[in-house]
């Protein structure tokens, strides 16, 4: 079951493009979904000469309302992102029909691939949010803390990310994104020890605070979630710092992939509503969520055969003509290897 590659070491550069699709541009989106892996392969080949290079990773996804405009049947957990309004802080829900998430060792690769993709999508598609993210020293966010340490690894990561139980849509995933901006003046006005109690880890060495000193409203405490049997529930985060110095914009683009978005939503409830209610995440006293959207991430196999999915009533199926041979796109299988050249199943 080839899948879009989500689990990967932190990239030095990333781009997040959230798109809106005008009425009538549905066919160009359907064609784009089938062709996206081929565009990625083309840019990668020009850059490194290796068509199966993992240097540039692209993940494309579709929001619930857009999915309904394209296809008859929804993946089982796909729904619009619901606002989470706590007593003090709110996670807004903002528009998003399609997401493109690009990762590479250099921004030029992301930039080139994004340019080609948007060109192919055409004038019926507009960018409603564009974030260029960068690695900040040793994978730190702009609050100065190392971000990503407790991401699941190996088979745990694949289990956290891919929904293997949806028979009609095997190997898909769900992505929730939120753009946060930080109030660095207030953040830098508190001591490092206080900042460590906000996050729940030490700042320099990135060690988790002991349970007896870690506050219940720390970011780590509220995001450590488990099911009713006490099993840890994980998501896979690919957050990136971004900003504009002149605008005093300092941000974190949160991007959390999950096999079931209910896990991410549980974390958001804990952060914004609080656990118990009112005990909200202190990171929010220094960080404001300005966007929020949920997308279904089809498997690579499904992208390859996207024109075989039953179309939405009234939507045209045009046979999936694409400019780039998507069948030849590299596939990644759940053990992290590439399903190419007889090295593994496709
Ligand atoms: C302002 C935006 C955010 C920033 C700056 C941020 C930063 C961090 C940092 C520094 C850590 C500790 C190191 C690590 O394990 O990665 C962490 C952990 C974590 N964050 Fe966030 N985060 C943000 C938003 C979110 C959101 C919105 C979610 C979920 C909806 C989330 C889920 C998690 C999880 C699951 C952990 C690991 C907790 C554990 O140790 O078990 N984060 N985050």
mmCIF file of C-alpha atoms and ligand atoms in Angstrom:
data_model
loop_
_atom_site.group_PDB
_atom_site.id
_atom_site.type_symbol
_atom_site.label_atom_id
_atom_site.label_comp_id
_atom_site.label_asym_id
_atom_site.label_seq_id
_atom_site.Cartn_x
_atom_site.Cartn_y
_atom_site.Cartn_z
ATOM 1 C CA UNK A 1 0.000 0.000 0.000
ATOM 2 C CA UNK A 2 2.074 3.005 -1.187
ATOM 3 C CA UNK A 3 1.484 6.027 0.983
ATOM 4 C CA UNK A 4 2.359 9.706 0.843
ATOM 5 C CA UNK A 5 5.495 10.093 2.921
ATOM 6 C CA UNK A 6 4.727 11.877 6.163
ATOM 7 C CA UNK A 7 7.173 10.351 8.636
ATOM 8 C CA UNK A 8 10.624 11.830 7.921
ATOM 9 C CA UNK A 9 13.514 13.531 9.716
ATOM 10 C CA UNK A 10 12.923 17.257 10.257
ATOM 11 C CA UNK A 11 13.439 19.191 7.019
ATOM 12 C CA UNK A 12 15.461 22.395 6.897
ATOM 13 C CA UNK A 13 12.825 24.156 4.785
ATOM 14 C CA UNK A 14 9.093 23.714 4.406
ATOM 15 C CA UNK A 15 6.211 25.381 2.668
ATOM 16 C CA UNK A 16 2.538 25.183 3.566
ATOM 17 C CA UNK A 17 0.021 26.371 0.979
ATOM 18 C CA UNK A 18 -3.674 26.400 1.841
ATOM 19 C CA UNK A 19 -5.840 26.799 -1.246
ATOM 20 C CA UNK A 20 -9.396 27.758 -2.053
ATOM 21 C CA UNK A 21 -11.035 26.356 -5.186
ATOM 22 C CA UNK A 22 -13.623 28.328 -7.177
ATOM 23 C CA UNK A 23 -16.760 26.684 -8.481
ATOM 24 C CA UNK A 24 -15.977 25.080 -11.813
ATOM 25 C CA UNK A 25 -12.310 24.378 -11.025
ATOM 26 C CA UNK A 26 -12.983 20.916 -9.565
ATOM 27 C CA UNK A 27 -11.562 19.069 -12.576
ATOM 28 C CA UNK A 28 -8.241 20.865 -12.325
ATOM 29 C CA UNK A 29 -7.991 19.774 -8.681
ATOM 30 C CA UNK A 30 -8.786 16.164 -9.539
ATOM 31 C CA UNK A 31 -6.118 16.204 -12.257
ATOM 32 C CA UNK A 32 -3.658 17.868 -9.896
ATOM 33 C CA UNK A 33 -4.108 15.203 -7.219
ATOM 34 C CA UNK A 34 -3.166 12.506 -9.713
ATOM 35 C CA UNK A 35 -0.189 14.457 -11.044
ATOM 36 C CA UNK A 36 1.306 15.849 -7.803
ATOM 37 C CA UNK A 37 3.719 12.939 -7.156
ATOM 38 C CA UNK A 38 5.001 13.281 -10.721
ATOM 39 C CA UNK A 39 5.684 17.019 -10.317
ATOM 40 C CA UNK A 40 7.592 16.222 -7.132
ATOM 41 C CA UNK A 41 9.662 13.601 -8.919
ATOM 42 C CA UNK A 42 10.439 16.022 -11.742
ATOM 43 C CA UNK A 43 11.761 18.761 -9.422
ATOM 44 C CA UNK A 44 13.682 16.205 -7.391
ATOM 45 C CA UNK A 45 15.313 14.724 -10.482
ATOM 46 C CA UNK A 46 16.454 18.147 -11.717
ATOM 47 C CA UNK A 47 17.925 18.893 -8.314
ATOM 48 C CA UNK A 48 19.727 15.690 -7.469
ATOM 49 C CA UNK A 49 19.578 13.526 -10.576
ATOM 50 C CA UNK A 50 17.863 10.850 -8.540
ATOM 51 C CA UNK A 51 14.193 10.379 -9.269
ATOM 52 C CA UNK A 52 13.701 8.430 -6.072
ATOM 53 C CA UNK A 53 15.515 11.003 -3.954
ATOM 54 C CA UNK A 54 13.764 11.771 -0.715
ATOM 55 C CA UNK A 55 15.255 15.269 -0.802
ATOM 56 C CA UNK A 56 11.920 16.820 -1.509
ATOM 57 C CA UNK A 57 8.735 15.502 0.008
ATOM 58 C CA UNK A 58 5.293 16.644 -0.974
ATOM 59 C CA UNK A 59 2.049 15.833 0.745
ATOM 60 C CA UNK A 60 -1.259 16.959 -0.712
ATOM 61 C CA UNK A 61 -4.631 16.819 1.027
ATOM 62 C CA UNK A 62 -8.252 17.839 0.587
ATOM 63 C CA UNK A 63 -10.710 19.442 3.036
ATOM 64 C CA UNK A 64 -14.142 17.923 3.707
ATOM 65 C CA UNK A 65 -16.253 20.358 1.703
ATOM 66 C CA UNK A 66 -13.917 20.168 -1.273
ATOM 67 C CA UNK A 67 -13.883 16.371 -1.073
ATOM 68 C CA UNK A 68 -17.682 16.384 -1.312
ATOM 69 C CA UNK A 69 -17.467 18.552 -4.431
ATOM 70 C CA UNK A 70 -15.146 15.983 -6.030
ATOM 71 C CA UNK A 71 -16.200 12.553 -4.838
ATOM 72 C CA UNK A 72 -19.318 10.631 -3.832
ATOM 73 C CA UNK A 73 -17.957 8.960 -0.697
ATOM 74 C CA UNK A 74 -15.996 10.499 2.193
ATOM 75 C CA UNK A 75 -13.116 8.822 4.049
ATOM 76 C CA UNK A 76 -14.501 7.751 7.415
ATOM 77 C CA UNK A 77 -13.002 10.463 9.660
ATOM 78 C CA UNK A 78 -13.147 13.417 7.263
ATOM 79 C CA UNK A 79 -15.087 16.442 8.511
ATOM 80 C CA UNK A 80 -14.589 20.213 8.621
ATOM 81 C CA UNK A 81 -12.349 21.559 11.380
ATOM 82 C CA UNK A 82 -14.534 22.731 14.266
ATOM 83 C CA UNK A 83 -13.635 25.864 16.221
ATOM 84 C CA UNK A 84 -12.572 25.177 19.820
ATOM 85 C CA UNK A 85 -13.689 28.085 22.004
ATOM 86 C CA UNK A 86 -12.318 28.022 25.533
ATOM 87 C CA UNK A 87 -12.965 30.529 28.317
ATOM 88 C CA UNK A 88 -9.775 32.423 27.486
ATOM 89 C CA UNK A 89 -8.468 31.268 24.114
ATOM 90 C CA UNK A 90 -10.065 30.124 20.845
ATOM 91 C CA UNK A 91 -8.830 27.887 18.037
ATOM 92 C CA UNK A 92 -10.580 29.336 14.954
ATOM 93 C CA UNK A 93 -11.742 27.352 11.952
ATOM 94 C CA UNK A 94 -10.666 28.994 8.690
ATOM 95 C CA UNK A 95 -11.174 28.162 4.978
ATOM 96 C CA UNK A 96 -9.119 25.495 3.254
ATOM 97 C CA UNK A 97 -10.078 23.334 0.260
ATOM 98 C CA UNK A 98 -6.652 21.880 -0.517
ATOM 99 C CA UNK A 99 -3.326 21.794 1.325
ATOM 100 C CA UNK A 100 0.148 21.398 -0.128
ATOM 101 C CA UNK A 101 2.890 20.605 2.403
ATOM 102 C CA UNK A 102 6.410 20.615 0.962
ATOM 103 C CA UNK A 103 9.661 19.743 2.770
ATOM 104 C CA UNK A 104 13.219 19.944 1.430
ATOM 105 C CA UNK A 105 16.808 20.638 2.477
ATOM 106 C CA UNK A 106 16.610 24.032 0.711
ATOM 107 C CA UNK A 107 13.788 26.477 0.138
ATOM 108 C CA UNK A 108 14.477 26.736 -3.598
ATOM 109 C CA UNK A 109 13.176 23.183 -4.077
ATOM 110 C CA UNK A 110 9.948 23.951 -2.218
ATOM 111 C CA UNK A 111 9.599 27.227 -4.114
ATOM 112 C CA UNK A 112 10.076 25.625 -7.523
ATOM 113 C CA UNK A 113 7.677 22.767 -6.831
ATOM 114 C CA UNK A 114 5.047 25.118 -5.413
ATOM 115 C CA UNK A 115 5.365 27.365 -8.467
ATOM 116 C CA UNK A 116 4.816 24.435 -10.835
ATOM 117 C CA UNK A 117 1.917 23.050 -8.825
ATOM 118 C CA UNK A 118 0.082 26.375 -8.634
ATOM 119 C CA UNK A 119 0.690 26.977 -12.326
ATOM 120 C CA UNK A 120 -0.859 23.584 -13.154
ATOM 121 C CA UNK A 121 -3.804 24.185 -10.839
ATOM 122 C CA UNK A 122 -4.669 27.290 -12.834
ATOM 123 C CA UNK A 123 -6.619 30.455 -12.189
ATOM 124 C CA UNK A 124 -9.596 28.779 -10.480
ATOM 125 C CA UNK A 125 -7.463 28.096 -7.425
ATOM 126 C CA UNK A 126 -6.194 30.781 -5.043
ATOM 127 C CA UNK A 127 -3.762 30.672 -2.135
ATOM 128 C CA UNK A 128 -5.446 31.753 1.110
ATOM 129 C CA UNK A 129 -2.448 31.110 3.335
ATOM 130 C CA UNK A 130 1.216 30.692 2.452
ATOM 131 C CA UNK A 131 3.867 29.964 5.072
ATOM 132 C CA UNK A 132 7.563 29.486 4.403
ATOM 133 C CA UNK A 133 9.036 27.649 7.388
ATOM 134 C CA UNK A 134 12.669 27.259 8.362
ATOM 135 C CA UNK A 135 14.656 25.185 10.804
ATOM 136 C CA UNK A 136 15.750 27.351 13.727
ATOM 137 C CA UNK A 137 19.010 26.087 15.203
ATOM 138 C CA UNK A 138 18.572 22.615 16.743
ATOM 139 C CA UNK A 139 14.919 22.148 15.733
ATOM 140 C CA UNK A 140 13.783 24.885 18.111
ATOM 141 C CA UNK A 141 10.567 26.867 17.820
ATOM 142 C CA UNK A 142 10.715 30.647 18.080
ATOM 143 C CA UNK A 143 9.974 30.354 21.801
ATOM 144 C CA UNK A 144 13.456 28.811 21.940
ATOM 145 C CA UNK A 145 12.407 25.237 22.859
ATOM 146 C CA UNK A 146 13.294 22.111 20.901
ATOM 147 C CA UNK A 147 10.090 21.023 19.125
ATOM 148 C CA UNK A 148 9.417 17.486 17.898
ATOM 149 C CA UNK A 149 11.357 15.405 20.425
ATOM 150 C CA UNK A 150 8.503 13.193 21.556
ATOM 151 C CA UNK A 151 7.218 12.416 18.078
ATOM 152 C CA UNK A 152 6.604 8.679 17.742
ATOM 153 C CA UNK A 153 9.289 6.730 15.874
ATOM 154 C CA UNK A 154 9.452 3.702 13.560
ATOM 155 C CA UNK A 155 6.347 1.533 13.425
ATOM 156 C CA UNK A 156 4.742 3.613 16.203
ATOM 157 C CA UNK A 157 4.933 6.636 13.902
ATOM 158 C CA UNK A 158 3.328 4.759 11.003
ATOM 159 C CA UNK A 159 0.614 3.463 13.326
ATOM 160 C CA UNK A 160 -0.052 6.988 14.603
ATOM 161 C CA UNK A 161 -0.297 8.457 11.121
ATOM 162 C CA UNK A 162 -1.957 5.995 8.730
ATOM 163 C CA UNK A 163 -5.545 4.846 8.988
ATOM 164 C CA UNK A 164 -5.277 1.199 8.008
ATOM 165 C CA UNK A 165 -8.866 0.429 9.036
ATOM 166 C CA UNK A 166 -10.784 2.373 6.404
ATOM 167 C CA UNK A 167 -11.539 -0.304 3.804
ATOM 168 C CA UNK A 168 -12.610 2.139 1.110
ATOM 169 C CA UNK A 169 -9.642 4.468 1.730
ATOM 170 C CA UNK A 170 -6.702 2.371 2.957
ATOM 171 C CA UNK A 171 -3.503 4.094 4.030
ATOM 172 C CA UNK A 172 -4.893 7.620 4.258
ATOM 173 C CA UNK A 173 -4.104 10.112 6.995
ATOM 174 C CA UNK A 174 -5.609 13.277 8.486
ATOM 175 C CA UNK A 175 -3.779 16.572 8.821
ATOM 176 C CA UNK A 176 -4.793 19.411 11.122
ATOM 177 C CA UNK A 177 -2.897 22.668 10.598
ATOM 178 C CA UNK A 178 -2.941 25.825 12.671
ATOM 179 C CA UNK A 179 -0.916 28.968 12.260
ATOM 180 C CA UNK A 180 0.175 30.417 15.604
ATOM 181 C CA UNK A 181 1.816 33.772 16.262
ATOM 182 C CA UNK A 182 3.821 34.335 19.435
ATOM 183 C CA UNK A 183 3.995 37.387 21.695
ATOM 184 C CA UNK A 184 7.754 37.266 22.152
ATOM 185 C CA UNK A 185 7.863 40.460 24.245
ATOM 186 C CA UNK A 186 5.672 38.856 26.946
ATOM 187 C CA UNK A 187 7.462 35.528 26.564
ATOM 188 C CA UNK A 188 10.904 37.045 27.032
ATOM 189 C CA UNK A 189 9.665 39.016 30.034
ATOM 190 C CA UNK A 190 9.326 35.805 32.085
ATOM 191 C CA UNK A 191 12.283 33.829 33.416
ATOM 192 C CA UNK A 192 13.673 30.744 31.687
ATOM 193 C CA UNK A 193 12.516 28.661 34.678
ATOM 194 C CA UNK A 194 8.978 29.980 34.197
ATOM 195 C CA UNK A 195 9.156 29.257 30.449
ATOM 196 C CA UNK A 196 10.193 25.700 31.279
ATOM 197 C CA UNK A 197 7.095 25.346 33.467
ATOM 198 C CA UNK A 198 4.963 26.587 30.535
ATOM 199 C CA UNK A 199 6.357 23.977 28.151
ATOM 200 C CA UNK A 200 7.096 21.169 30.633
ATOM 201 C CA UNK A 201 10.694 20.585 29.468
ATOM 202 C CA UNK A 202 14.046 22.251 30.122
ATOM 203 C CA UNK A 203 15.051 24.865 27.564
ATOM 204 C CA UNK A 204 18.735 24.193 26.918
ATOM 205 C CA UNK A 205 18.858 20.408 27.236
ATOM 206 C CA UNK A 206 15.230 19.608 26.284
ATOM 207 C CA UNK A 207 14.637 17.197 29.176
ATOM 208 C CA UNK A 208 11.065 16.610 30.365
ATOM 209 C CA UNK A 209 10.363 17.999 33.841
ATOM 210 C CA UNK A 210 9.696 15.454 36.586
ATOM 211 C CA UNK A 211 6.007 14.823 37.214
ATOM 212 C CA UNK A 212 6.142 16.483 40.644
ATOM 213 C CA UNK A 213 7.411 19.772 39.195
ATOM 214 C CA UNK A 214 5.681 19.740 35.785
ATOM 215 C CA UNK A 215 2.525 21.884 36.059
ATOM 216 C CA UNK A 216 -0.791 20.365 34.953
ATOM 217 C CA UNK A 217 -1.291 23.344 32.631
ATOM 218 C CA UNK A 218 2.064 22.864 30.877
ATOM 219 C CA UNK A 219 1.996 22.162 27.142
ATOM 220 C CA UNK A 220 3.516 18.705 27.533
ATOM 221 C CA UNK A 221 1.191 17.647 30.377
ATOM 222 C CA UNK A 222 -1.948 18.620 28.448
ATOM 223 C CA UNK A 223 -0.813 16.937 25.230
ATOM 224 C CA UNK A 224 0.052 13.613 26.839
ATOM 225 C CA UNK A 225 -3.219 11.836 26.025
ATOM 226 C CA UNK A 226 -4.274 8.203 26.323
ATOM 227 C CA UNK A 227 -7.317 6.035 25.668
ATOM 228 C CA UNK A 228 -9.607 4.564 28.335
ATOM 229 C CA UNK A 229 -7.244 1.568 28.689
ATOM 230 C CA UNK A 230 -4.280 3.850 29.366
ATOM 231 C CA UNK A 231 -2.620 3.367 25.950
ATOM 232 C CA UNK A 232 -0.771 6.446 24.685
ATOM 233 C CA UNK A 233 -2.458 8.197 21.759
ATOM 234 C CA UNK A 234 0.054 9.762 19.402
ATOM 235 C CA UNK A 235 0.096 12.155 16.478
ATOM 236 C CA UNK A 236 3.039 13.021 14.231
ATOM 237 C CA UNK A 237 4.009 16.702 14.266
ATOM 238 C CA UNK A 238 5.917 18.525 11.524
ATOM 239 C CA UNK A 239 5.790 22.043 13.011
ATOM 240 C CA UNK A 240 7.915 24.809 11.504
ATOM 241 C CA UNK A 241 8.941 28.263 12.687
ATOM 242 C CA UNK A 242 8.188 31.179 10.380
ATOM 243 C CA UNK A 243 8.152 34.942 10.640
ATOM 244 C CA UNK A 244 8.742 38.417 9.306
ATOM 245 C CA UNK A 245 11.084 40.594 11.300
ATOM 246 C CA UNK A 246 9.715 43.923 10.027
ATOM 247 C CA UNK A 247 6.176 42.947 10.950
ATOM 248 C CA UNK A 248 7.296 41.584 14.332
ATOM 249 C CA UNK A 249 5.654 38.322 13.260
ATOM 250 C CA UNK A 250 7.083 35.300 15.085
ATOM 251 C CA UNK A 251 5.189 32.092 14.529
ATOM 252 C CA UNK A 252 4.878 28.351 14.695
ATOM 253 C CA UNK A 253 3.006 26.552 11.937
ATOM 254 C CA UNK A 254 1.493 23.540 13.676
ATOM 255 C CA UNK A 255 0.983 20.524 11.389
ATOM 256 C CA UNK A 256 -0.229 17.357 13.112
ATOM 257 C CA UNK A 257 -0.860 14.145 11.168
ATOM 258 C CA UNK A 258 -3.008 11.389 12.678
ATOM 259 C CA UNK A 259 -4.687 8.130 11.734
ATOM 260 C CA UNK A 260 -7.761 9.551 13.453
ATOM 261 C CA UNK A 261 -8.099 13.344 13.801
ATOM 262 C CA UNK A 262 -10.038 12.758 17.033
ATOM 263 C CA UNK A 263 -6.652 12.350 18.758
ATOM 264 C CA UNK A 264 -5.482 15.798 17.634
ATOM 265 C CA UNK A 265 -8.908 17.198 18.510
ATOM 266 C CA UNK A 266 -8.606 15.738 22.012
ATOM 267 C CA UNK A 267 -5.274 17.559 22.375
ATOM 268 C CA UNK A 268 -6.842 20.799 21.145
ATOM 269 C CA UNK A 269 -9.701 20.426 23.647
ATOM 270 C CA UNK A 270 -7.137 19.935 26.411
ATOM 271 C CA UNK A 271 -5.185 22.989 25.271
ATOM 272 C CA UNK A 272 -8.066 25.411 24.650
ATOM 273 C CA UNK A 273 -10.876 24.211 26.931
ATOM 274 C CA UNK A 274 -8.451 22.884 29.543
ATOM 275 C CA UNK A 275 -8.199 19.612 31.442
ATOM 276 C CA UNK A 276 -10.012 19.913 33.739
ATOM 277 C CA UNK A 277 -12.099 22.608 32.026
ATOM 278 C CA UNK A 278 -10.518 26.009 32.665
ATOM 279 C CA UNK A 279 -6.998 24.580 33.130
ATOM 280 C CA UNK A 280 -5.876 25.733 29.665
ATOM 281 C CA UNK A 281 -2.438 25.304 28.118
ATOM 282 C CA UNK A 282 -0.185 28.157 29.243
ATOM 283 C CA UNK A 283 1.553 28.162 25.837
ATOM 284 C CA UNK A 284 -1.659 29.890 24.643
ATOM 285 C CA UNK A 285 -1.030 32.864 26.934
ATOM 286 C CA UNK A 286 1.910 33.600 24.606
ATOM 287 C CA UNK A 287 0.605 32.118 21.335
ATOM 288 C CA UNK A 288 -2.497 32.947 19.268
ATOM 289 C CA UNK A 289 -4.050 30.511 16.806
ATOM 290 C CA UNK A 290 -4.998 32.502 13.689
ATOM 291 C CA UNK A 291 -5.962 29.658 11.322
ATOM 292 C CA UNK A 292 -7.260 26.085 11.652
ATOM 293 C CA UNK A 293 -8.221 23.473 9.068
ATOM 294 C CA UNK A 294 -8.479 19.711 8.630
ATOM 295 C CA UNK A 295 -7.550 17.751 5.501
ATOM 296 C CA UNK A 296 -7.704 14.148 4.324
ATOM 297 C CA UNK A 297 -4.385 12.896 2.950
ATOM 298 C CA UNK A 298 -5.045 10.145 0.386
ATOM 299 C CA UNK A 299 -2.517 7.352 -0.020
ATOM 300 C CA UNK A 300 -0.123 7.654 -2.977
ATOM 301 C CA UNK A 301 -1.879 4.648 -4.503
ATOM 302 C CA UNK A 302 -5.163 6.506 -4.309
ATOM 303 C CA UNK A 303 -3.622 9.589 -5.912
ATOM 304 C CA UNK A 304 -2.385 7.401 -8.755
ATOM 305 C CA UNK A 305 -5.906 6.156 -9.416
ATOM 306 C CA UNK A 306 -7.866 9.199 -8.279
ATOM 307 C CA UNK A 307 -10.022 9.213 -11.416
ATOM 308 C CA UNK A 308 -11.373 5.795 -10.428
ATOM 309 C CA UNK A 309 -13.081 7.210 -7.320
ATOM 310 C CA UNK A 310 -16.807 7.702 -7.828
ATOM 311 C CA UNK A 311 -17.392 11.372 -8.624
ATOM 312 C CA UNK A 312 -19.738 13.623 -6.663
ATOM 313 C CA UNK A 313 -23.189 14.010 -8.160
ATOM 314 C CA UNK A 314 -22.958 16.434 -11.006
ATOM 315 C CA UNK A 315 -19.184 16.426 -11.097
ATOM 316 C CA UNK A 316 -17.519 15.375 -14.341
ATOM 317 C CA UNK A 317 -14.966 12.583 -14.514
ATOM 318 C CA UNK A 318 -12.588 13.422 -17.323
ATOM 319 C CA UNK A 319 -10.394 10.370 -17.372
ATOM 320 C CA UNK A 320 -7.645 11.932 -15.270
ATOM 321 C CA UNK A 321 -5.450 13.416 -18.033
ATOM 322 C CA UNK A 322 -2.244 14.663 -16.434
ATOM 323 C CA UNK A 323 0.890 16.330 -17.783
ATOM 324 C CA UNK A 324 3.293 14.169 -15.828
ATOM 325 C CA UNK A 325 3.243 10.399 -15.633
ATOM 326 C CA UNK A 326 2.081 9.898 -12.067
ATOM 327 C CA UNK A 327 2.307 6.106 -12.412
ATOM 328 C CA UNK A 328 6.057 6.446 -12.424
ATOM 329 C CA UNK A 329 6.038 8.463 -9.190
ATOM 330 C CA UNK A 330 8.085 7.083 -6.303
ATOM 331 C CA UNK A 331 6.019 5.234 -3.760
ATOM 332 C CA UNK A 332 6.826 4.913 -0.107
ATOM 333 C CA UNK A 333 5.668 1.922 1.845
ATOM 334 C CA UNK A 334 5.006 1.832 5.578
ATOM 335 C CA UNK A 335 8.478 0.599 6.544
ATOM 336 C CA UNK A 336 9.824 3.905 5.195
ATOM 337 C CA UNK A 337 11.474 2.341 2.135
ATOM 338 C CA UNK A 338 10.663 3.121 -1.472
ATOM 339 C CA UNK A 339 8.535 0.608 -3.342
ATOM 340 C CA UNK A 340 10.683 0.773 -6.486
ATOM 341 C CA UNK A 341 12.518 -1.649 -8.734
ATOM 342 C CA UNK A 342 11.423 -4.818 -7.025
ATOM 343 C CA UNK A 343 12.849 -3.656 -3.696
ATOM 344 C CA UNK A 344 9.456 -3.842 -2.055
ATOM 345 C CA UNK A 345 5.749 -4.141 -2.729
ATOM 346 C CA UNK A 346 3.927 -1.320 -4.473
HETATM 347 C C1 LIG B 1 2.105 27.312 19.526
HETATM 348 C C2 LIG B 1 2.236 26.185 18.868
HETATM 349 C C3 LIG B 1 3.039 25.060 19.432
HETATM 350 C C4 LIG B 1 4.327 25.053 19.851
HETATM 351 C C5 LIG B 1 5.318 26.215 19.833
HETATM 352 C C6 LIG B 1 4.609 23.728 20.342
HETATM 353 C C7 LIG B 1 5.813 23.342 20.886
HETATM 354 C C8 LIG B 1 6.047 22.119 21.511
HETATM 355 C C9 LIG B 1 7.248 21.758 22.228
HETATM 356 C C10 LIG B 1 8.445 22.678 22.424
HETATM 357 C C11 LIG B 1 7.089 20.512 22.686
HETATM 358 C C12 LIG B 1 8.091 19.685 23.541
HETATM 359 C C13 LIG B 1 9.035 18.867 22.736
HETATM 360 C C14 LIG B 1 8.392 17.809 21.881
HETATM 361 O O1 LIG B 1 8.109 16.703 22.345
HETATM 362 O O2 LIG B 1 8.146 18.113 20.729
HETATM 363 C C15 LIG B 1 5.799 20.049 22.259
HETATM 364 C C16 LIG B 1 5.265 18.819 22.519
HETATM 365 C C17 LIG B 1 4.072 18.364 22.060
HETATM 366 N N1 LIG B 1 3.130 19.111 21.386
HETATM 367 FE FE1 LIG B 1 3.293 21.040 20.842
HETATM 368 N N2 LIG B 1 3.498 22.956 20.187
HETATM 369 C C18 LIG B 1 2.498 23.732 19.654
HETATM 370 C C19 LIG B 1 1.214 23.347 19.360
HETATM 371 C C20 LIG B 1 0.738 22.081 19.530
HETATM 372 C C21 LIG B 1 -0.586 21.651 19.193
HETATM 373 C C22 LIG B 1 -1.668 22.549 18.589
HETATM 374 C C23 LIG B 1 -0.662 20.312 19.493
HETATM 375 C C24 LIG B 1 -1.803 19.334 19.335
HETATM 376 C C25 LIG B 1 -2.997 19.650 18.890
HETATM 377 C C26 LIG B 1 0.610 19.918 20.040
HETATM 378 C C27 LIG B 1 0.930 18.638 20.429
HETATM 379 C C28 LIG B 1 2.094 18.289 21.086
HETATM 380 C C29 LIG B 1 2.375 16.949 21.567
HETATM 381 C C30 LIG B 1 1.512 15.710 21.390
HETATM 382 C C31 LIG B 1 3.608 17.004 22.204
HETATM 383 C C32 LIG B 1 4.348 15.854 22.899
HETATM 384 C C33 LIG B 1 3.822 15.715 24.311
HETATM 385 C C34 LIG B 1 4.519 14.594 25.063
HETATM 386 O O3 LIG B 1 5.636 14.805 25.550
HETATM 387 O O4 LIG B 1 3.948 13.500 25.139
HETATM 388 N N3 LIG B 1 1.430 20.996 20.046
HETATM 389 N N4 LIG B 1 5.185 21.050 21.536
#
